[in-house]
Amino acid sequence: MSLTTDQRKHLEKRLHDERARTVQLLNSIVADRSGSSEQDASGDLSLMPFHPADLGTDTMDEELDESNATRATRELNEIDAALERLYKSPEKFGVCDDGREIPFERLDIVPWARTCD
């Protein structure tokens, strides 16, 4: 059974909502990174030099931001590809890469899913 028009509209809205959330997350990561760069450039208010543990924490935070940005960018690309599939061939949206139908319940959770499982 293929998706109904109402189900496709629901999934389109979910995709747009997830896209907006993901773009907001990416913007937040960029703003946090540029904010910390400005703070570093302005200097620490303390007269104490940086402790090596602080540098380690800063490095860990930067790597976490980078990882989150990479994951969010990948998700954004998947969402955009799903929207393109939905607009190009709405009757085929929700069909797995191997030709089986993806359950609506799965698409409702991950509307950009390409696989049945």
PDB file of C-alpha atoms in Angstrom:
ATOM      1  CA  MET A   1       0.000   0.000   0.000  1.00  0.00           C
ATOM      2  CA  SER A   2       1.556   3.300  -1.043  1.00  0.00           C
ATOM      3  CA  LEU A   3       1.380   6.472   1.024  1.00  0.00           C
ATOM      4  CA  THR A   4      -1.786   8.528   0.968  1.00  0.00           C
ATOM      5  CA  THR A   5      -1.756  12.204   0.015  1.00  0.00           C
ATOM      6  CA  ASP A   6      -2.311  13.137   3.675  1.00  0.00           C
ATOM      7  CA  GLN A   7       0.612  10.958   4.768  1.00  0.00           C
ATOM      8  CA  ARG A   8       2.875  12.541   2.149  1.00  0.00           C
ATOM      9  CA  LYS A   9       1.823  16.038   3.275  1.00  0.00           C
ATOM     10  CA  HIS A  10       2.517  15.055   6.876  1.00  0.00           C
ATOM     11  CA  LEU A  11       5.972  13.750   5.931  1.00  0.00           C
ATOM     12  CA  GLU A  12       6.696  16.870   3.878  1.00  0.00           C
ATOM     13  CA  LYS A  13       5.941  18.994   6.955  1.00  0.00           C
ATOM     14  CA  ARG A  14       8.102  16.718   9.123  1.00  0.00           C
ATOM     15  CA  LEU A  15      10.972  17.063   6.636  1.00  0.00           C
ATOM     16  CA  HIS A  16      10.691  20.856   6.610  1.00  0.00           C
ATOM     17  CA  ASP A  17      10.507  20.944  10.426  1.00  0.00           C
ATOM     18  CA  GLU A  18      13.576  18.698  10.741  1.00  0.00           C
ATOM     19  CA  ARG A  19      15.398  20.780   8.139  1.00  0.00           C
ATOM     20  CA  ALA A  20      14.715  23.981  10.090  1.00  0.00           C
ATOM     21  CA  ARG A  21      15.843  22.322  13.338  1.00  0.00           C
ATOM     22  CA  THR A  22      19.045  21.061  11.709  1.00  0.00           C
ATOM     23  CA  VAL A  23      19.859  24.438  10.129  1.00  0.00           C
ATOM     24  CA  GLN A  24      19.293  26.085  13.525  1.00  0.00           C
ATOM     25  CA  LEU A  25      21.662  23.559  15.130  1.00  0.00           C
ATOM     26  CA  LEU A  26      24.341  24.264  12.510  1.00  0.00           C
ATOM     27  CA  ASN A  27      23.935  28.020  12.977  1.00  0.00           C
ATOM     28  CA  SER A  28      24.238  27.568  16.735  1.00  0.00           C
ATOM     29  CA  ILE A  29      27.455  25.567  16.351  1.00  0.00           C
ATOM     30  CA  VAL A  30      28.925  28.221  14.053  1.00  0.00           C
ATOM     31  CA  ALA A  31      27.895  31.015  16.442  1.00  0.00           C
ATOM     32  CA  ASP A  32      29.379  29.169  19.426  1.00  0.00           C
ATOM     33  CA  ARG A  33      32.643  28.605  17.585  1.00  0.00           C
ATOM     34  CA  SER A  34      32.949  32.210  16.452  1.00  0.00           C
ATOM     35  CA  GLY A  35      31.993  33.406  19.943  1.00  0.00           C
ATOM     36  CA  SER A  36      34.716  31.306  21.543  1.00  0.00           C
ATOM     37  CA  SER A  37      37.223  32.593  18.988  1.00  0.00           C
ATOM     38  CA  GLU A  38      36.358  36.168  19.924  1.00  0.00           C
ATOM     39  CA  GLN A  39      36.706  35.303  23.598  1.00  0.00           C
ATOM     40  CA  ASP A  40      40.117  33.728  22.982  1.00  0.00           C
ATOM     41  CA  ALA A  41      41.229  36.728  20.944  1.00  0.00           C
ATOM     42  CA  SER A  42      40.167  39.156  23.650  1.00  0.00           C
ATOM     43  CA  GLY A  43      42.185  37.282  26.244  1.00  0.00           C
ATOM     44  CA  ASP A  44      41.272  35.665  29.515  1.00  0.00           C
ATOM     45  CA  LEU A  45      40.231  37.946  32.342  1.00  0.00           C
ATOM     46  CA  SER A  46      42.297  35.914  34.776  1.00  0.00           C
ATOM     47  CA  LEU A  47      45.957  36.714  35.281  1.00  0.00           C
ATOM     48  CA  MET A  48      46.693  32.996  35.543  1.00  0.00           C
ATOM     49  CA  PRO A  49      48.108  31.333  32.427  1.00  0.00           C
ATOM     50  CA  PHE A  50      46.146  28.564  30.734  1.00  0.00           C
ATOM     51  CA  HIS A  51      46.331  25.238  32.471  1.00  0.00           C
ATOM     52  CA  PRO A  52      47.034  22.254  30.175  1.00  0.00           C
ATOM     53  CA  ALA A  53      43.749  20.681  31.285  1.00  0.00           C
ATOM     54  CA  ASP A  54      41.912  23.783  30.048  1.00  0.00           C
ATOM     55  CA  LEU A  55      43.548  23.393  26.656  1.00  0.00           C
ATOM     56  CA  GLY A  56      42.500  19.734  26.593  1.00  0.00           C
ATOM     57  CA  THR A  57      38.928  20.667  27.426  1.00  0.00           C
ATOM     58  CA  ASP A  58      38.922  23.347  24.727  1.00  0.00           C
ATOM     59  CA  THR A  59      40.236  20.841  22.193  1.00  0.00           C
ATOM     60  CA  MET A  60      37.619  18.296  23.221  1.00  0.00           C
ATOM     61  CA  ASP A  61      34.858  20.919  22.885  1.00  0.00           C
ATOM     62  CA  GLU A  62      36.099  21.899  19.415  1.00  0.00           C
ATOM     63  CA  GLU A  63      36.202  18.260  18.309  1.00  0.00           C
ATOM     64  CA  LEU A  64      32.696  17.686  19.666  1.00  0.00           C
ATOM     65  CA  ASP A  65      31.432  20.753  17.794  1.00  0.00           C
ATOM     66  CA  GLU A  66      33.111  19.508  14.621  1.00  0.00           C
ATOM     67  CA  SER A  67      31.554  16.067  15.046  1.00  0.00           C
ATOM     68  CA  ASN A  68      28.103  17.546  15.672  1.00  0.00           C
ATOM     69  CA  ALA A  69      28.455  19.852  12.660  1.00  0.00           C
ATOM     70  CA  THR A  70      29.494  16.943  10.432  1.00  0.00           C
ATOM     71  CA  ARG A  71      26.566  14.818  11.608  1.00  0.00           C
ATOM     72  CA  ALA A  72      24.102  17.714  11.185  1.00  0.00           C
ATOM     73  CA  THR A  73      25.431  18.488   7.695  1.00  0.00           C
ATOM     74  CA  ARG A  74      25.044  14.845   6.693  1.00  0.00           C
ATOM     75  CA  GLU A  75      21.493  14.833   8.080  1.00  0.00           C
ATOM     76  CA  LEU A  76      20.692  18.076   6.244  1.00  0.00           C
ATOM     77  CA  ASN A  77      21.898  16.523   2.973  1.00  0.00           C
ATOM     78  CA  GLU A  78      19.696  13.453   3.615  1.00  0.00           C
ATOM     79  CA  ILE A  79      16.681  15.675   4.335  1.00  0.00           C
ATOM     80  CA  ASP A  80      17.261  17.698   1.156  1.00  0.00           C
ATOM     81  CA  ALA A  81      17.574  14.484  -0.867  1.00  0.00           C
ATOM     82  CA  ALA A  82      14.316  13.198   0.656  1.00  0.00           C
ATOM     83  CA  LEU A  83      12.519  16.439  -0.216  1.00  0.00           C
ATOM     84  CA  GLU A  84      13.830  16.162  -3.770  1.00  0.00           C
ATOM     85  CA  ARG A  85      12.564  12.557  -4.003  1.00  0.00           C
ATOM     86  CA  LEU A  86       9.204  13.637  -2.597  1.00  0.00           C
ATOM     87  CA  TYR A  87       8.808  16.472  -5.112  1.00  0.00           C
ATOM     88  CA  LYS A  88      10.194  14.595  -8.135  1.00  0.00           C
ATOM     89  CA  SER A  89       8.244  11.359  -7.687  1.00  0.00           C
ATOM     90  CA  PRO A  90       5.667  11.676  -4.914  1.00  0.00           C
ATOM     91  CA  GLU A  91       4.109   8.316  -5.773  1.00  0.00           C
ATOM     92  CA  LYS A  92       7.485   6.603  -5.264  1.00  0.00           C
ATOM     93  CA  PHE A  93       8.314   8.364  -1.999  1.00  0.00           C
ATOM     94  CA  GLY A  94       8.486   5.839   0.817  1.00  0.00           C
ATOM     95  CA  VAL A  95       9.808   3.042  -1.372  1.00  0.00           C
ATOM     96  CA  CYS A  96      12.969   1.408  -0.052  1.00  0.00           C
ATOM     97  CA  ASP A  97      16.158   1.351  -2.133  1.00  0.00           C
ATOM     98  CA  ASP A  98      15.485  -2.363  -2.723  1.00  0.00           C
ATOM     99  CA  GLY A  99      11.917  -1.717  -3.942  1.00  0.00           C
ATOM    100  CA  ARG A 100       9.898  -2.548  -0.804  1.00  0.00           C
ATOM    101  CA  GLU A 101       7.639  -0.030   0.884  1.00  0.00           C
ATOM    102  CA  ILE A 102       8.964   1.702   3.991  1.00  0.00           C
ATOM    103  CA  PRO A 103       6.355   1.564   6.774  1.00  0.00           C
ATOM    104  CA  PHE A 104       4.732   4.936   7.468  1.00  0.00           C
ATOM    105  CA  GLU A 105       5.581   4.541  11.164  1.00  0.00           C
ATOM    106  CA  ARG A 106       9.292   4.418  10.280  1.00  0.00           C
ATOM    107  CA  LEU A 107       9.007   7.391   7.936  1.00  0.00           C
ATOM    108  CA  ASP A 108       7.193   9.356  10.624  1.00  0.00           C
ATOM    109  CA  ILE A 109      10.213   8.897  12.903  1.00  0.00           C
ATOM    110  CA  VAL A 110      12.913   9.271  10.208  1.00  0.00           C
ATOM    111  CA  PRO A 111      11.182  10.874   7.207  1.00  0.00           C
ATOM    112  CA  TRP A 112      14.381  10.831   5.122  1.00  0.00           C
ATOM    113  CA  ALA A 113      14.820   7.056   5.535  1.00  0.00           C
ATOM    114  CA  ARG A 114      15.880   5.201   2.389  1.00  0.00           C
ATOM    115  CA  THR A 115      15.715   1.701   3.833  1.00  0.00           C
ATOM    116  CA  CYS A 116      12.905  -0.418   5.252  1.00  0.00           C
ATOM    117  CA  ASP A 117      14.810  -1.499   8.367  1.00  0.00           C
TER     118      ASP A 117
END
